[in-house]
XYZ file of C-alpha atoms in Angstrom:
317
model
C 0.933 35.099 -30.783
C 0.470 31.545 -29.489
C 1.491 29.949 -26.202
C 3.409 27.390 -28.214
C 5.479 30.137 -29.824
C 6.224 31.681 -26.450
C 7.382 28.288 -25.177
C 9.671 27.974 -28.208
C 11.009 31.471 -27.644
C 11.851 30.746 -23.974
C 13.643 27.532 -24.926
C 15.848 29.324 -27.477
C 16.457 32.189 -25.045
C 17.629 29.772 -22.357
C 19.731 27.588 -24.654
C 20.984 30.385 -26.963
C 21.283 27.656 -29.554
C 18.566 26.647 -32.024
C 19.760 23.049 -32.319
C 19.763 22.374 -28.580
C 16.424 24.128 -28.166
C 14.916 22.008 -30.944
C 16.121 18.821 -29.220
C 14.688 19.986 -25.913
C 11.339 20.721 -27.565
C 11.355 17.511 -29.634
C 10.826 19.349 -32.933
C 13.018 19.880 -35.983
C 15.396 22.827 -36.268
C 13.724 24.317 -39.377
C 10.277 24.105 -37.733
C 11.592 25.933 -34.667
C 13.177 28.673 -36.785
C 9.929 29.176 -38.709
C 7.924 29.556 -35.484
C 10.388 32.109 -34.061
C 10.251 34.098 -37.326
C 6.440 33.990 -37.195
C 6.479 35.265 -33.589
C 8.868 38.088 -34.503
C 6.648 39.039 -37.434
C 3.574 39.051 -35.176
C 5.283 41.235 -32.550
C 6.992 43.468 -35.089
C 10.348 43.094 -33.373
C 13.510 41.055 -33.753
C 13.928 38.846 -30.680
C 17.369 37.366 -31.381
C 20.587 38.624 -32.904
C 21.976 35.795 -35.013
C 25.236 35.298 -36.811
C 26.922 32.169 -38.134
C 28.324 31.189 -34.738
C 26.192 32.710 -31.985
C 22.647 33.501 -30.971
C 21.900 36.157 -28.372
C 18.849 38.000 -27.175
C 18.077 41.396 -28.661
C 16.835 44.248 -26.518
C 13.250 43.288 -27.471
C 13.967 39.671 -26.601
C 15.285 40.633 -23.165
C 12.125 42.676 -22.574
C 9.843 39.821 -23.644
C 11.560 36.979 -21.729
C 10.249 37.658 -18.162
C 6.734 38.305 -19.463
C 6.832 35.124 -21.562
C 7.915 33.076 -18.561
C 5.145 34.600 -16.445
C 2.492 33.884 -19.115
C 3.655 30.264 -19.464
C 3.687 29.769 -15.684
C 0.109 31.088 -15.470
C -0.920 28.751 -18.284
C 0.661 25.746 -16.563
C -0.968 26.687 -13.269
C -4.405 26.835 -14.900
C -3.861 23.391 -16.456
C -2.917 21.901 -13.089
C -5.953 23.434 -11.371
C -8.316 22.242 -14.091
C -6.826 18.731 -13.962
C -7.198 18.626 -10.178
C -10.801 19.818 -10.421
C -11.577 17.112 -12.979
C -9.901 14.450 -10.841
C -11.837 15.525 -7.766
C -15.197 15.350 -9.516
C -14.581 12.105 -11.436
C -15.590 8.951 -9.527
C -12.753 6.775 -8.248
C -12.774 3.250 -9.702
C -12.881 0.811 -6.778
C -12.364 -2.915 -7.270
C -12.865 -5.680 -4.736
C -12.524 -9.432 -4.323
C -15.180 -10.594 -1.922
C -15.948 -8.169 0.875
C -17.181 -4.578 0.693
C -18.550 -2.510 3.588
C -22.330 -2.411 3.693
C -23.999 0.815 2.522
C -20.759 1.994 0.972
C -22.293 5.092 -0.615
C -23.756 6.290 2.673
C -20.476 5.683 4.502
C -18.436 7.710 2.006
C -20.696 10.768 1.957
C -19.647 13.139 -0.819
C -16.718 11.026 -2.047
C -17.576 9.901 -5.591
C -16.806 6.221 -6.193
C -17.721 3.717 -8.903
C -17.528 0.096 -7.791
C -16.082 -1.973 -10.628
C -18.335 -4.791 -11.802
C -15.478 -7.280 -12.264
C -15.107 -9.256 -9.025
C -11.732 -10.955 -9.512
C -9.070 -12.728 -7.398
C -6.801 -10.734 -5.087
C -3.647 -10.894 -7.209
C -5.583 -9.850 -10.333
C -7.106 -6.807 -8.636
C -3.678 -5.761 -7.349
C -2.301 -6.034 -10.894
C -5.181 -3.944 -12.240
C -4.416 -1.138 -9.784
C -0.731 -1.275 -10.741
C -1.544 -1.030 -14.464
C -4.115 1.744 -13.987
C -7.379 0.000 -14.942
C -8.478 0.434 -11.299
C -7.692 3.355 -9.003
C -8.149 1.563 -5.685
C -8.859 -2.040 -4.715
C -9.929 -3.792 -1.542
C -7.855 -6.954 -1.731
C -5.247 -9.202 -0.070
C -1.580 -8.659 -0.859
C 1.789 -9.572 0.569
C 4.399 -6.934 1.324
C 6.487 -8.205 -1.593
C 3.566 -7.992 -4.026
C 2.857 -4.411 -2.979
C 6.507 -3.391 -3.343
C 6.978 -5.064 -6.726
C 3.844 -3.393 -8.107
C 4.543 0.047 -6.637
C 1.446 -0.080 -4.424
C 0.640 1.516 -1.089
C -1.328 -0.881 1.137
C -3.490 0.353 4.035
C -5.063 -2.057 6.512
C -8.846 -1.748 6.333
C -9.972 -4.906 8.104
C -8.420 -7.770 10.041
C -10.871 -10.641 9.606
C -10.551 -13.678 11.918
C -11.302 -16.896 10.053
C -13.379 -19.687 11.546
C -13.926 -23.362 10.881
C -16.826 -25.427 9.565
C -17.329 -28.986 10.813
C -19.991 -31.651 11.178
C -22.345 -30.899 14.047
C -23.920 -27.779 15.442
C -22.396 -24.330 15.838
C -20.696 -23.727 19.165
C -18.629 -20.979 20.827
C -15.824 -23.335 21.883
C -12.824 -22.866 19.561
C -11.190 -25.535 17.466
C -7.422 -25.840 17.847
C -5.576 -24.691 14.715
C -3.524 -27.906 14.713
C -6.720 -29.967 14.330
C -7.853 -28.226 11.145
C -7.792 -29.265 7.530
C -7.050 -26.517 5.006
C -8.114 -26.824 1.381
C -5.685 -25.895 -1.410
C -7.039 -25.775 -4.958
C -5.087 -26.776 -8.079
C -6.316 -23.689 -9.953
C -3.644 -21.120 -9.060
C -5.152 -18.564 -11.452
C -8.212 -18.305 -9.191
C -6.895 -19.263 -5.748
C -3.239 -18.136 -5.692
C -3.620 -15.825 -2.700
C -5.703 -18.262 -0.658
C -3.363 -21.155 -1.459
C -0.368 -19.166 -0.247
C -2.180 -18.211 2.957
C -3.420 -21.773 3.564
C -0.085 -23.511 2.930
C 1.839 -21.187 5.248
C -0.836 -21.477 7.940
C -0.642 -25.269 7.784
C 3.160 -25.229 7.927
C 3.168 -22.953 10.998
C 0.373 -24.657 12.973
C 0.563 -28.365 11.999
C -2.858 -28.179 10.315
C -3.153 -30.621 7.417
C -3.365 -29.565 3.760
C -6.000 -31.236 1.588
C -5.494 -30.814 -2.161
C -8.617 -30.323 -4.282
C -9.255 -29.461 -7.927
C -12.939 -28.460 -8.065
C -12.933 -24.881 -6.796
C -14.345 -26.077 -3.490
C -12.659 -23.365 -1.428
C -16.133 -21.896 -1.108
C -19.816 -22.581 -1.788
C -21.651 -25.897 -1.948
C -18.472 -27.700 -3.040
C -16.761 -26.516 0.166
C -19.555 -27.933 2.315
C -19.334 -31.199 0.391
C -15.616 -31.427 1.276
C -16.390 -30.804 4.970
C -18.944 -33.644 4.963
C -16.518 -35.929 3.118
C -13.621 -35.214 5.488
C -15.780 -35.356 8.607
C -13.529 -32.917 10.509
C -13.100 -29.161 11.040
C -12.050 -27.331 7.864
C -10.739 -23.753 7.785
C -13.240 -21.433 6.075
C -11.953 -18.904 3.559
C -12.952 -15.199 3.634
C -14.719 -15.612 0.284
C -18.383 -14.594 0.545
C -20.946 -16.765 -1.212
C -24.677 -17.288 -1.306
C -24.687 -21.042 -0.618
C -26.688 -21.873 2.515
C -24.810 -24.063 5.020
C -26.529 -27.441 5.387
C -28.070 -28.110 8.823
C -25.621 -30.965 9.394
C -22.681 -28.525 9.557
C -21.826 -25.889 12.123
C -19.325 -23.056 12.535
C -16.725 -22.747 15.280
C -14.013 -20.178 16.017
C -10.349 -21.147 15.711
C -7.709 -20.627 18.374
C -4.064 -21.292 19.118
C -3.598 -19.162 16.965
C -6.506 -17.344 15.347
C -5.911 -17.103 11.566
C -6.361 -13.483 10.424
C -7.027 -12.474 6.828
C -6.078 -8.833 6.223
C -8.064 -6.790 3.730
C -5.822 -4.103 2.239
C -6.920 -0.904 0.568
C -4.327 -0.519 -2.198
C -3.538 2.266 -4.645
C -0.489 3.243 -6.666
C 2.127 4.685 -4.332
C 2.835 7.576 -6.713
C -0.857 8.423 -7.262
C -1.270 11.954 -5.883
C -4.839 12.568 -7.037
C -6.991 14.269 -4.447
C -9.972 12.034 -5.213
C -8.007 8.842 -4.517
C -6.662 10.125 -1.204
C -10.124 11.358 -0.199
C -11.524 7.859 -0.747
C -8.694 6.231 1.205
C -9.112 8.652 4.118
C -12.883 8.143 4.152
C -12.659 4.341 4.223
C -9.914 4.315 6.847
C -12.074 6.623 8.949
C -14.961 4.152 8.667
C -12.584 1.335 9.675
C -11.494 3.336 12.738
C -15.092 3.905 13.784
C -15.973 0.219 13.440
C -12.751 -1.186 14.886
C -12.198 -3.253 11.749
C -8.424 -3.303 11.888
C -8.079 -4.407 15.511
C -6.655 -7.945 15.836
C -8.652 -10.599 17.696
C -8.010 -11.175 21.390
C -5.334 -13.685 22.265
C -2.740 -15.187 19.963
C -3.309 -14.646 16.271
C -1.546 -15.527 13.019
C -0.869 -13.890 9.668
C 1.596 -14.919 6.943
C 5.187 -13.813 7.524
C 5.026 -11.400 4.557
C 1.740 -9.758 5.534
C 2.234 -5.985 5.114
C 0.251 -5.219 8.293
C 1.896 -7.486 10.883
C 3.572 -4.588 12.675
C 0.300 -2.611 12.810
C -1.557 -5.598 14.248
C 1.235 -6.369 16.688
C 1.123 -2.807 18.005
C -2.615 -3.143 18.635
C -2.789 -6.605 20.212
C -0.986 -9.654 21.497
C 2.013 -10.670 19.408
C 1.522 -13.742 17.225
């Protein structure tokens, strides 16, 4: 007697029709009949009374039905428990764009995570989570992007952005309206930043400067600052290029631009391991105060998924 045969038996017992049961089980009618005959032969009892028009359970069939359902339920329960155990022990695939918390392994404790080696733009990492090639990503998304991709987005960090300009670093802020913001022609690499930068410029009267050399970051970015000779908004992209001594960093005010790092996963992903990772990282963010907005007036794009969370924690933009 096989579990498969018991499943076939229960389907016929509930449908009392071999054709409908075969459709429900996605097998052919003759194959279903052969399996029921094999089960009857194995048990030494007739399970159904058949005639040309009807099918009904025999006395033996009525005796077997509750036990068959119980055996199948136990089998399904074991499968679920084994799947959950495997999901809990398997490392969660975490992707990122630019920023990751330092000493991630130590912060997460016993939560198993594998950081993906592909460091890709925000919109690409969001797409990878949606399609299942990543489990979780630390990225930037709009509310519309999250909704369209079926993603849940949790605020992990609200990062104030500063400016770089000729001269020495100083604590006095630069007015947002005095900034230049770089927008790169390569939308495949800089789509998220370009959207952020264009909307920031439109809302604050900062001026957009179009470039086509990837100079949103790195040595090319510093070259643009020297060429323009004014304060330029710095992106959140981390890089190893050393700022030249002729350039300094300043905070921005009126308002402070805030880049929100979202922890995203599929909204319908119920795996314990994924939710353990999310809870662990959000706990770290709570301890470090990463998702608190800066003091004073701040700015995020109108479709930022975390505006209401930030507004509840600090001064309205």
